[in-house]
PDB file of C-alpha atoms in Angstrom:
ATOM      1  CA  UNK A  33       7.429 -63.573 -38.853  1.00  0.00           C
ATOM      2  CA  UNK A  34       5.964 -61.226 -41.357  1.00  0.00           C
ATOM      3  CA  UNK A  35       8.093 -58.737 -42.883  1.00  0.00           C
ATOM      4  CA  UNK A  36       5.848 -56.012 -41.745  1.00  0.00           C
ATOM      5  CA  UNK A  37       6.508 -57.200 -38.261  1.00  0.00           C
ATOM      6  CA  UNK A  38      10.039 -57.223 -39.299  1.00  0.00           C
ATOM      7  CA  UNK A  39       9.562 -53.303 -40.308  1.00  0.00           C
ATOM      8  CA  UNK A  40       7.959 -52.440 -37.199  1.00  0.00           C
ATOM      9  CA  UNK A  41      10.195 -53.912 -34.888  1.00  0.00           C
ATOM     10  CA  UNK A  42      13.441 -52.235 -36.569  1.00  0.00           C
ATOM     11  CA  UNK A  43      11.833 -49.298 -36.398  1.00  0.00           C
ATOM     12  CA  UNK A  44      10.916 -49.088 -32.857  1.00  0.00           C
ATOM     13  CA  UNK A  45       7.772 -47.730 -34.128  1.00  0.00           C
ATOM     14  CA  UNK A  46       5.359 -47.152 -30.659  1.00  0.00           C
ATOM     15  CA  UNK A  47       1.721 -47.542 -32.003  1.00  0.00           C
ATOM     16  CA  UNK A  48      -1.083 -44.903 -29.984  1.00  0.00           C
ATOM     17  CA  UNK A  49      -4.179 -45.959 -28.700  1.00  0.00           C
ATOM     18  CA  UNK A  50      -7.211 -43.853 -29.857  1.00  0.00           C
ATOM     19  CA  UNK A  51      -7.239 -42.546 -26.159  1.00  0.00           C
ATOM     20  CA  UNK A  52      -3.891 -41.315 -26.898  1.00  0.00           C
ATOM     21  CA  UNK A  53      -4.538 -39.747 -30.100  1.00  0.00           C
ATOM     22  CA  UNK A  54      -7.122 -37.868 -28.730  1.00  0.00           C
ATOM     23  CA  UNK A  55      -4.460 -36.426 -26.238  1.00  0.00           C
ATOM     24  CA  UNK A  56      -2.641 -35.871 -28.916  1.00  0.00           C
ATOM     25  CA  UNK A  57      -5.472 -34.204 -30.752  1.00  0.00           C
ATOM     26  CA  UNK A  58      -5.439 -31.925 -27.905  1.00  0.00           C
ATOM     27  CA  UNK A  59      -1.945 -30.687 -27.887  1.00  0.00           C
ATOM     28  CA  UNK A  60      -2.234 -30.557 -31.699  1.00  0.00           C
ATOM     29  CA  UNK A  61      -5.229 -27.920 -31.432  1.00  0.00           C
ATOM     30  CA  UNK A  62      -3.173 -25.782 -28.767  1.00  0.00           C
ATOM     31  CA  UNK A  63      -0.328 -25.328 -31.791  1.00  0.00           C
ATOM     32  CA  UNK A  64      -2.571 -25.159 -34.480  1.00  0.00           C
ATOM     33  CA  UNK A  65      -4.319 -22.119 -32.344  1.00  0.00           C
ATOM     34  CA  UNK A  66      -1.392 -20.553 -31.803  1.00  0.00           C
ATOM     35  CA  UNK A  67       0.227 -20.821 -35.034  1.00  0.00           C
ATOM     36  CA  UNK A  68      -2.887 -19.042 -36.249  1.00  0.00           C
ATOM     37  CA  UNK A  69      -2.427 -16.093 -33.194  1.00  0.00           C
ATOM     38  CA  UNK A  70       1.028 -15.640 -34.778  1.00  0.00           C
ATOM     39  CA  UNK A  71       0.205 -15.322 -38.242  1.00  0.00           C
ATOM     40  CA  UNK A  72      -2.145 -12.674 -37.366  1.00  0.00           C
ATOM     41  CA  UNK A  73       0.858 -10.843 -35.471  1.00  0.00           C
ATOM     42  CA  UNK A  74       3.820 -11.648 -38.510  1.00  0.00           C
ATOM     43  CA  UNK A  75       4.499  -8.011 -40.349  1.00  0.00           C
ATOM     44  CA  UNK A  76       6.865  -5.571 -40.893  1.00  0.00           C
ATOM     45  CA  UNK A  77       8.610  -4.290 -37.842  1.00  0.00           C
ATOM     46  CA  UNK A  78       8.147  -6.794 -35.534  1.00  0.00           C
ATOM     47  CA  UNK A  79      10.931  -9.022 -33.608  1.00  0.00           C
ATOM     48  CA  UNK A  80      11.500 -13.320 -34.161  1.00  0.00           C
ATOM     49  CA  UNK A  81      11.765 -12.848 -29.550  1.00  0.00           C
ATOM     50  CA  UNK A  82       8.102 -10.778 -29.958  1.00  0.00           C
ATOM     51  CA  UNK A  83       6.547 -13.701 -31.684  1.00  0.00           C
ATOM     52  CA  UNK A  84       8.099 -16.162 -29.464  1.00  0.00           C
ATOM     53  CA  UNK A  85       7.267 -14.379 -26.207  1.00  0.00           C
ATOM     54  CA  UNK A  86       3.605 -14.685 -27.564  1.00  0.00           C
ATOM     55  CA  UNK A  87       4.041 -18.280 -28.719  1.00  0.00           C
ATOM     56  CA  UNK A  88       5.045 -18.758 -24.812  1.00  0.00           C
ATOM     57  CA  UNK A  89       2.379 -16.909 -23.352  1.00  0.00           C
ATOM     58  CA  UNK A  90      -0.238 -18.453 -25.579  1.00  0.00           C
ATOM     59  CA  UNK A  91       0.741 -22.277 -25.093  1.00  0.00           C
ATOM     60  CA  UNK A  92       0.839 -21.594 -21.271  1.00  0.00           C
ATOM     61  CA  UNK A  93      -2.404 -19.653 -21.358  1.00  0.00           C
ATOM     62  CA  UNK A  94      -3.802 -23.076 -23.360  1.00  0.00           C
ATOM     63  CA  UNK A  95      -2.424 -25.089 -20.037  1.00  0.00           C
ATOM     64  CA  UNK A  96      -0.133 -26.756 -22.032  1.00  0.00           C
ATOM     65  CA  UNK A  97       3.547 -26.580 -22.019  1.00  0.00           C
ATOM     66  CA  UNK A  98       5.584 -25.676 -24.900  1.00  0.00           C
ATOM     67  CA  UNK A  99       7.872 -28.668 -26.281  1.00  0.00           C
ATOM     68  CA  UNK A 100      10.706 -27.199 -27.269  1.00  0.00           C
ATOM     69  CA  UNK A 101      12.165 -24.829 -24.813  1.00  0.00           C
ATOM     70  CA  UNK A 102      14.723 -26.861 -23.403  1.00  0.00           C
ATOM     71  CA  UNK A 103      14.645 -29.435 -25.496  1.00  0.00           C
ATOM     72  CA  UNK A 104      17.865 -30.450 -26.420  1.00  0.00           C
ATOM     73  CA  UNK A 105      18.885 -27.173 -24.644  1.00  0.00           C
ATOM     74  CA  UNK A 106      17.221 -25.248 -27.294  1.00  0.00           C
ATOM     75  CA  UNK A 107      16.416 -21.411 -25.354  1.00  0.00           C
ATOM     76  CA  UNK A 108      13.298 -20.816 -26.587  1.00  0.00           C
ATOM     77  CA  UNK A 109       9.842 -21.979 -27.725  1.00  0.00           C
ATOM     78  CA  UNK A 110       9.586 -21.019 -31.298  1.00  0.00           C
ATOM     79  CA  UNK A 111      11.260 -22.048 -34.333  1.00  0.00           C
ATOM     80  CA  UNK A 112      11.766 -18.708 -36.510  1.00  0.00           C
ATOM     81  CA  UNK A 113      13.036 -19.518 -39.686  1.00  0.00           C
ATOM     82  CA  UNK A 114      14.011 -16.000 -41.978  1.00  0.00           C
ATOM     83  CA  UNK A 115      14.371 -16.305 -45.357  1.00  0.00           C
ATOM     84  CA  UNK A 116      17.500 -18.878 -46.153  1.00  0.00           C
ATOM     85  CA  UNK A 117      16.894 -19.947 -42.845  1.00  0.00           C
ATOM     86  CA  UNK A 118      15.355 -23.556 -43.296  1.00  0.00           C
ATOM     87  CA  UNK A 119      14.804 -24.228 -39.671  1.00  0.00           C
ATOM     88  CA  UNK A 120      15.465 -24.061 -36.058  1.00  0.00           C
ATOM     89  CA  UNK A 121      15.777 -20.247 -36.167  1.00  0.00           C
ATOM     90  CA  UNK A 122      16.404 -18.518 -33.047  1.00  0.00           C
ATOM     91  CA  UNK A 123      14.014 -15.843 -32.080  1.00  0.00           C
ATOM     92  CA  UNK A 124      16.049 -12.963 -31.408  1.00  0.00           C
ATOM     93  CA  UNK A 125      16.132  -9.548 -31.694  1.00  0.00           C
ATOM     94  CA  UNK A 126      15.907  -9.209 -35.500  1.00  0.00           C
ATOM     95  CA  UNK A 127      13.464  -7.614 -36.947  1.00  0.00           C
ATOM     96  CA  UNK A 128      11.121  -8.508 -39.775  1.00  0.00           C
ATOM     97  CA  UNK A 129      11.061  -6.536 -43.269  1.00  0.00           C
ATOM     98  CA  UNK A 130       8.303  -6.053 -45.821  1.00  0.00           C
ATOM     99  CA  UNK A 131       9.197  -8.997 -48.597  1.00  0.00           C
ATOM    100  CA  UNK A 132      10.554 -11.258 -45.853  1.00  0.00           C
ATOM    101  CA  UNK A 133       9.247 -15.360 -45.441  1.00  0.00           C
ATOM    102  CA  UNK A 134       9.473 -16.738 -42.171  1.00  0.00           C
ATOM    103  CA  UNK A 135       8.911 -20.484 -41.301  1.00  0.00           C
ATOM    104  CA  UNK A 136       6.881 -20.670 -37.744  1.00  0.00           C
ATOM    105  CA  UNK A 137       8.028 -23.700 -36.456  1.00  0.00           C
ATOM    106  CA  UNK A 138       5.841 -24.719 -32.905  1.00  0.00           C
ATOM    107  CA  UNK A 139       5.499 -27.530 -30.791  1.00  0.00           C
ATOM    108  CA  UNK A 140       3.345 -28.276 -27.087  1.00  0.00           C
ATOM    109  CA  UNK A 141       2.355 -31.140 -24.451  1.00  0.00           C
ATOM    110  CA  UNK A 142      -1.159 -31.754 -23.008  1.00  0.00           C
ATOM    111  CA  UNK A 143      -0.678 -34.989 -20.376  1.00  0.00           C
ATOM    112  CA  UNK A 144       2.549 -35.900 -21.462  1.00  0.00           C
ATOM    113  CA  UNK A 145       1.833 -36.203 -25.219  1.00  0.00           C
ATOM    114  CA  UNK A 146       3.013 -33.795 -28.149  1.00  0.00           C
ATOM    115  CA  UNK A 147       1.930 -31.976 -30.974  1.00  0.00           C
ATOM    116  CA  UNK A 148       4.307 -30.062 -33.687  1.00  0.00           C
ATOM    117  CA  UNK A 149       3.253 -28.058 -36.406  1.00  0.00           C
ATOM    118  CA  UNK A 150       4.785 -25.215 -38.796  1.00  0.00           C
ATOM    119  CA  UNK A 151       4.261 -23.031 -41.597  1.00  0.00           C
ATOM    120  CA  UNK A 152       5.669 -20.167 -43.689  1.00  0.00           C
ATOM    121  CA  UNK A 153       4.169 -16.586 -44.163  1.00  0.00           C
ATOM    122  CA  UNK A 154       5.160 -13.877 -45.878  1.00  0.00           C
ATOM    123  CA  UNK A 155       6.055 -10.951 -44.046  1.00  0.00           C
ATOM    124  CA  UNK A 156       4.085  -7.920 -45.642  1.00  0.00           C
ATOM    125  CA  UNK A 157       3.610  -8.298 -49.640  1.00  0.00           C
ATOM    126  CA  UNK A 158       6.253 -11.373 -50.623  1.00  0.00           C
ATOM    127  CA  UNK A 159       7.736 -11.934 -54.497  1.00  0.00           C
ATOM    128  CA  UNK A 160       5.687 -14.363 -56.373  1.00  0.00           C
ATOM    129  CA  UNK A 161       8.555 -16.320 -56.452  1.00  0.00           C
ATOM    130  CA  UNK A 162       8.253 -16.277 -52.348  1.00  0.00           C
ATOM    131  CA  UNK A 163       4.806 -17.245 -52.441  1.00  0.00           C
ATOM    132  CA  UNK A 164       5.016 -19.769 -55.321  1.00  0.00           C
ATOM    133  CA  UNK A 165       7.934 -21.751 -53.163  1.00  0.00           C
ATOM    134  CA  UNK A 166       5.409 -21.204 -49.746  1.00  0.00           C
ATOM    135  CA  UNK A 167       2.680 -22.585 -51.868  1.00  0.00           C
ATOM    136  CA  UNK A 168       4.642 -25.454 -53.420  1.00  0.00           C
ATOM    137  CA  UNK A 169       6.137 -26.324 -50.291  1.00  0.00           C
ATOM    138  CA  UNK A 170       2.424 -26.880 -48.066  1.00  0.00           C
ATOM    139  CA  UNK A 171       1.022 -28.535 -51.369  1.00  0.00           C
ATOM    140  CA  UNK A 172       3.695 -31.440 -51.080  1.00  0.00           C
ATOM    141  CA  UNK A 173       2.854 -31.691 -47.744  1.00  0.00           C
ATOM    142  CA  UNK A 174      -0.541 -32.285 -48.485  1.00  0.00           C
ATOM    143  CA  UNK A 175       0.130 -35.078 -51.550  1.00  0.00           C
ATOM    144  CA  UNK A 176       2.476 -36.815 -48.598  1.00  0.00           C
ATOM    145  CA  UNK A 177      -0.520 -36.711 -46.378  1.00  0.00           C
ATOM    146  CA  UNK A 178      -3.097 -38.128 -49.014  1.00  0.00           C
ATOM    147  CA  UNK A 179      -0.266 -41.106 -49.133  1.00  0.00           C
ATOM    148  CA  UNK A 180      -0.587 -41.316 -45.452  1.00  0.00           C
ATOM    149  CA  UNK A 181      -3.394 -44.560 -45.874  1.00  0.00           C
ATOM    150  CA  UNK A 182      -3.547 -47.959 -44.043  1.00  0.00           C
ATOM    151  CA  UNK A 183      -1.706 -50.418 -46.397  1.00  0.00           C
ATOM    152  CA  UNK A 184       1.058 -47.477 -47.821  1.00  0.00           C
ATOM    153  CA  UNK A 185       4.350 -47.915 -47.032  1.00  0.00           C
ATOM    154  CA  UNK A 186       6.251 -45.321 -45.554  1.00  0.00           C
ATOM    155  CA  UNK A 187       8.265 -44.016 -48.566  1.00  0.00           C
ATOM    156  CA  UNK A 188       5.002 -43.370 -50.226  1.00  0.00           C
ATOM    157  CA  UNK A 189       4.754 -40.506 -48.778  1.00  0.00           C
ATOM    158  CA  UNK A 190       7.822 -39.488 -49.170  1.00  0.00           C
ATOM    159  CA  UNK A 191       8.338 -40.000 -52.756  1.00  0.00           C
ATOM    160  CA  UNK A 192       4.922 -37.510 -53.174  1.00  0.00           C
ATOM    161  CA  UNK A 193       6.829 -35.208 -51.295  1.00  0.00           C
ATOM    162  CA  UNK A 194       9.770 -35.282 -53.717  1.00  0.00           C
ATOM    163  CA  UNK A 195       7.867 -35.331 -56.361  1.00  0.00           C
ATOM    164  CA  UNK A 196       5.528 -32.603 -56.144  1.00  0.00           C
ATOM    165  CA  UNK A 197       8.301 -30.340 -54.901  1.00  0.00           C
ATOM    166  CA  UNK A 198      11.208 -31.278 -58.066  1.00  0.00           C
ATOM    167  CA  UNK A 199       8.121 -31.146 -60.456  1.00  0.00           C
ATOM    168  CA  UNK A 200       7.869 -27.589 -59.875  1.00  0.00           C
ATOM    169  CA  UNK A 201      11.705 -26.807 -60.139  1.00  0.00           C
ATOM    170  CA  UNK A 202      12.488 -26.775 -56.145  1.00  0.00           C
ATOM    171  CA  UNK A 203      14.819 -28.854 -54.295  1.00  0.00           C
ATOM    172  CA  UNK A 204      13.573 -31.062 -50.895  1.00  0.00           C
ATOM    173  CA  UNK A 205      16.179 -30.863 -47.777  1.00  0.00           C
ATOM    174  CA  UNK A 206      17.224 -33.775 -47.481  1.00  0.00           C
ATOM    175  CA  UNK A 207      19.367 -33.911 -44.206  1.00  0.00           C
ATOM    176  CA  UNK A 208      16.189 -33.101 -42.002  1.00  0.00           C
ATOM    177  CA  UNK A 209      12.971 -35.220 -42.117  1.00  0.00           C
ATOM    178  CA  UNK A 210       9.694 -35.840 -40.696  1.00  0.00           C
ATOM    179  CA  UNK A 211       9.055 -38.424 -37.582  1.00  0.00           C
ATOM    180  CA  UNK A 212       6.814 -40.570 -35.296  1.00  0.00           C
ATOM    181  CA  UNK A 213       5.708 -38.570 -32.503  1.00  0.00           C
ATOM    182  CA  UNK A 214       3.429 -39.324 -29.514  1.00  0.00           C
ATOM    183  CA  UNK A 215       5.272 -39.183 -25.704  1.00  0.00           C
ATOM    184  CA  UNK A 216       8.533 -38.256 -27.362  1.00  0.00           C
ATOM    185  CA  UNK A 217       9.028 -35.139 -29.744  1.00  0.00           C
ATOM    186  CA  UNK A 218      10.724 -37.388 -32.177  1.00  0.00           C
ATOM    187  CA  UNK A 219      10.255 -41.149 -32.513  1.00  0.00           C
ATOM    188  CA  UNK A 220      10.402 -43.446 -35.141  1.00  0.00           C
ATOM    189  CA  UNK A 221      10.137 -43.887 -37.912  1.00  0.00           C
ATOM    190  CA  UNK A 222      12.013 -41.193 -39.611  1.00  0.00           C
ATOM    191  CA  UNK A 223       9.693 -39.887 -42.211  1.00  0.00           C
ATOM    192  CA  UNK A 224      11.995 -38.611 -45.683  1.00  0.00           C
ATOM    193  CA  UNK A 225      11.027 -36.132 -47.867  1.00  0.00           C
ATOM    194  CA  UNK A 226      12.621 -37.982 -50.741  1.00  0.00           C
ATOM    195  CA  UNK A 227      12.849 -41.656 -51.921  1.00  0.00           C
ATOM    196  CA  UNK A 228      11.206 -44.484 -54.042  1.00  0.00           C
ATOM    197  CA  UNK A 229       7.923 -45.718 -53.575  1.00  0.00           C
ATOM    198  CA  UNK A 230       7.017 -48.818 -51.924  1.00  0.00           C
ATOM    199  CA  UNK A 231       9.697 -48.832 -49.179  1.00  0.00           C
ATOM    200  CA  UNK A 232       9.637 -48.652 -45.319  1.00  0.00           C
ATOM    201  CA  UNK A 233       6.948 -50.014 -43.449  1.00  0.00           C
ATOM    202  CA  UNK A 234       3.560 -50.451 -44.115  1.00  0.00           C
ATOM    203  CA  UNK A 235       1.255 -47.764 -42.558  1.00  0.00           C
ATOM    204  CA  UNK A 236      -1.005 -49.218 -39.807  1.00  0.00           C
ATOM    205  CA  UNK A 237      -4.043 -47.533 -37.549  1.00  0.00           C
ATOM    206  CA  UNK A 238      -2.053 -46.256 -34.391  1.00  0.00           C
ATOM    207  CA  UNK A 239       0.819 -44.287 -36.465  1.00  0.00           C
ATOM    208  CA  UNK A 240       0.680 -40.581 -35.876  1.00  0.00           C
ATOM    209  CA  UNK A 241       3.631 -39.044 -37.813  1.00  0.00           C
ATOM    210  CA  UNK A 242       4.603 -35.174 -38.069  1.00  0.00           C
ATOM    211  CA  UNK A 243       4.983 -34.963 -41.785  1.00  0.00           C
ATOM    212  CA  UNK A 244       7.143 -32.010 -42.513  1.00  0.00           C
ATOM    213  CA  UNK A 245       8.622 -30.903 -45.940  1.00  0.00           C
ATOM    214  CA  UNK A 246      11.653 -28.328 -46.018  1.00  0.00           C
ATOM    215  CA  UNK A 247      11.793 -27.000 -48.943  1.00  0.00           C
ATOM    216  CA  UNK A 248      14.798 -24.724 -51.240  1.00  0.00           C
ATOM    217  CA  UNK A 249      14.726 -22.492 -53.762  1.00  0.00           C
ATOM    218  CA  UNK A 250      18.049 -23.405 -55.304  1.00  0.00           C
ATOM    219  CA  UNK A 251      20.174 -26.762 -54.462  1.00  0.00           C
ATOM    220  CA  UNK A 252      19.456 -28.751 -51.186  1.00  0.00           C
ATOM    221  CA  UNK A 253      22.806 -28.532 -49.413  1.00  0.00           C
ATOM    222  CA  UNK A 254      22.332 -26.894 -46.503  1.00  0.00           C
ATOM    223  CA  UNK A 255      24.530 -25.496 -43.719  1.00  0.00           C
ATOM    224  CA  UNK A 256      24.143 -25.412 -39.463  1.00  0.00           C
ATOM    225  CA  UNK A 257      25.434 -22.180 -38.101  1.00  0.00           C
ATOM    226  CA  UNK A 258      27.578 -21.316 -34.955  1.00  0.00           C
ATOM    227  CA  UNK A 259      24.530 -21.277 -33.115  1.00  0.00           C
ATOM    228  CA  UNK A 260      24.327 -24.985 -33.822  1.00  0.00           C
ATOM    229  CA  UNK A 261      20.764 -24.595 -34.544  1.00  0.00           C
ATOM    230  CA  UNK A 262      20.172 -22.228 -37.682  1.00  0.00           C
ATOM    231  CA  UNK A 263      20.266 -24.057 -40.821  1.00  0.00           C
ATOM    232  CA  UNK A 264      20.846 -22.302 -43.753  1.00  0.00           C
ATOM    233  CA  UNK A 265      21.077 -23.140 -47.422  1.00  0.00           C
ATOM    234  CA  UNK A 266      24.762 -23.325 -48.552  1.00  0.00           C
ATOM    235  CA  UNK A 267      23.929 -20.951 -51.390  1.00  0.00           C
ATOM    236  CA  UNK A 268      21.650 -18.810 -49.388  1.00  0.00           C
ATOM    237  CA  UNK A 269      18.458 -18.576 -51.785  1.00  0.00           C
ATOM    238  CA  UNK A 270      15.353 -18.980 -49.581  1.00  0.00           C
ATOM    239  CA  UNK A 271      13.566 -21.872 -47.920  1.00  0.00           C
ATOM    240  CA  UNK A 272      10.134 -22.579 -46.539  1.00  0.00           C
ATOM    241  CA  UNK A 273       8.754 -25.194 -44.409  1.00  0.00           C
ATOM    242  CA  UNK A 274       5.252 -26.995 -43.411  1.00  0.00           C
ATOM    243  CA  UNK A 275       4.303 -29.587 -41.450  1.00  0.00           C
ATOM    244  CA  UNK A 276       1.245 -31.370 -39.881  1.00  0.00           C
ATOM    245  CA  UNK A 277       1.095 -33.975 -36.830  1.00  0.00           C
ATOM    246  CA  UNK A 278      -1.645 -36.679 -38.415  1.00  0.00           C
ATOM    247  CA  UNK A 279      -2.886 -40.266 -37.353  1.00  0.00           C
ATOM    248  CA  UNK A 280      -3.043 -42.830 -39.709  1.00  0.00           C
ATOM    249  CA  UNK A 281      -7.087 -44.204 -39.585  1.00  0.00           C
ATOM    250  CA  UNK A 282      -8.572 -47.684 -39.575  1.00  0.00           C
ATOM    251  CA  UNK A 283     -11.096 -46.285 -42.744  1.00  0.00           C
ATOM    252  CA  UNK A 284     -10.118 -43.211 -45.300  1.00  0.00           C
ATOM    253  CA  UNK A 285      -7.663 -40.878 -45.503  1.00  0.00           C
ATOM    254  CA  UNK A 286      -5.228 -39.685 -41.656  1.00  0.00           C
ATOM    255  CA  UNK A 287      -6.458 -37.721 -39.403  1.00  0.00           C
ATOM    256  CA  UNK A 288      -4.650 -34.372 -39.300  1.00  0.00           C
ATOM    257  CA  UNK A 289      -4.386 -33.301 -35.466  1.00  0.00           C
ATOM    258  CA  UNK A 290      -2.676 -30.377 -35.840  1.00  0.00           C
ATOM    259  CA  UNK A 291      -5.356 -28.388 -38.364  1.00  0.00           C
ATOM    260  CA  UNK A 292      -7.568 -25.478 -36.649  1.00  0.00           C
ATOM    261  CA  UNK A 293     -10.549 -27.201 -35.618  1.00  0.00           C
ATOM    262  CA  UNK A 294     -13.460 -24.601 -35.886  1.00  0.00           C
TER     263      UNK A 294
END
């Protein structure tokens, strides 16, 4: 037995059929649409429960059902991450302030498959620290994505993650991670955001992984609070987060599912 077979059958890794992907694609396009409805709708003034009652109404409105109210009890269906809040946020009452960052964290099903996406905006006019962290932090995305190829191996993308995001004086989470996803929100393989090259299994056509860097101003540790959802960073400088849902393609660079198709 080869050792890639090896690496795919200790990982558990379920492999999508293009039929699949294109359901996929479809529950991908509902969050990327409605990530873009709440971007519009982020500003001064307004509440982390506002945006997630629109999140709600929007994914229903789509026909598809949002993915992570309930999940793992989680009350709502929006991930609102404030400031040192890395993620899993809790919409609430709290309302946003001019300088503020907040990490939009969504997720939906069409037929029974998922898509996940997320970004950080800045809430009115943001430091240029802010926006140099926001900026750093989708840019590593996008380097792990361009390492997302047939023939890769897993930690490829991880260590361009890490990389691009020390490079430029930040610090990667390392206690979350990106993940397989297809009927499951999370499914192997985990996906790091730090690590050597050349490890993990070898990227084949029928991987769709959520790719998602967390990213800190200062040190990495983080902390959960007594909400046991909110993550924060133990020294409370801010954080921002990105991530796309992509399938790994026979030819070429991976598909990314969850970018606004116009």
């Amino acid at each position: 037995v080869s050792q890639d077979a090896c690496w795919a059958r200790r990982y558990m890794i379920v492999f999508k059929t293009p039929d699949e992907v294109s359901l996929m694609a479809q529950a991908s396009q509902v969050v990327a649409e409605v990530l873009e409805l709440l971007k519009g709708k982020v500003a001064p003034g307004i509440t982390t429960d506002d945006l997630d009652r629109m999140a709600e109404e929007a994914i229903r409105g789509r026909g598809a059902i949002p993915a992570f109210k309930g999940y793992r009890n989680y009350p709502k269906t929006l991930c609102a991450s404030v400031n040192e809040q890395v993620v899993h946020g809790i919409p609430s009452k709290r309302r946003l302030n001019e300088g503020d960052i907040i990490g939009l964290d969504l997720g939906a099903i069409v037929s029974g498959f998922y898509g996940d996406s997320a970004v950080t905006v800045p809430v009115g006019t943001a430091s240029s620290q802010c926006l140099r962290l926001i900026q750093v932090t989708e840019e590593a995305m996008y380097r792990g994505i361009e390492k997302a190829v047939v023939g890769n191996r897993l930690s490829d993308v991880s260590h361009a993650v890490q990389t691009h995001v020390e490079a430029a004086g930040f610090a990667v989470v390392t206690e979350f991670v990106g993940h397989g996803i297809g009927r499951q929100l999370h499914e192997e393989p985990q996906v790091p955001n730090y690590g050597r090259p050349g490890q993990g299994p070898r990227l084949q056509v029928g991987m769709v992984l959520a790719i998602e860097p967390m990213v800190n101003m200062g040190t990495s540790a983080i902390r959960i609070l007594e909400d046991r959802w909110t993550a924060v960073t133990q020294d409370g400088r801010w954080s921002a987060h990105f991530e796309h849902t992509i399938a790994i393609q026979a030819n070429g660079p991976a598909r990314i599912l969850s970018q606004l198709s116009h």
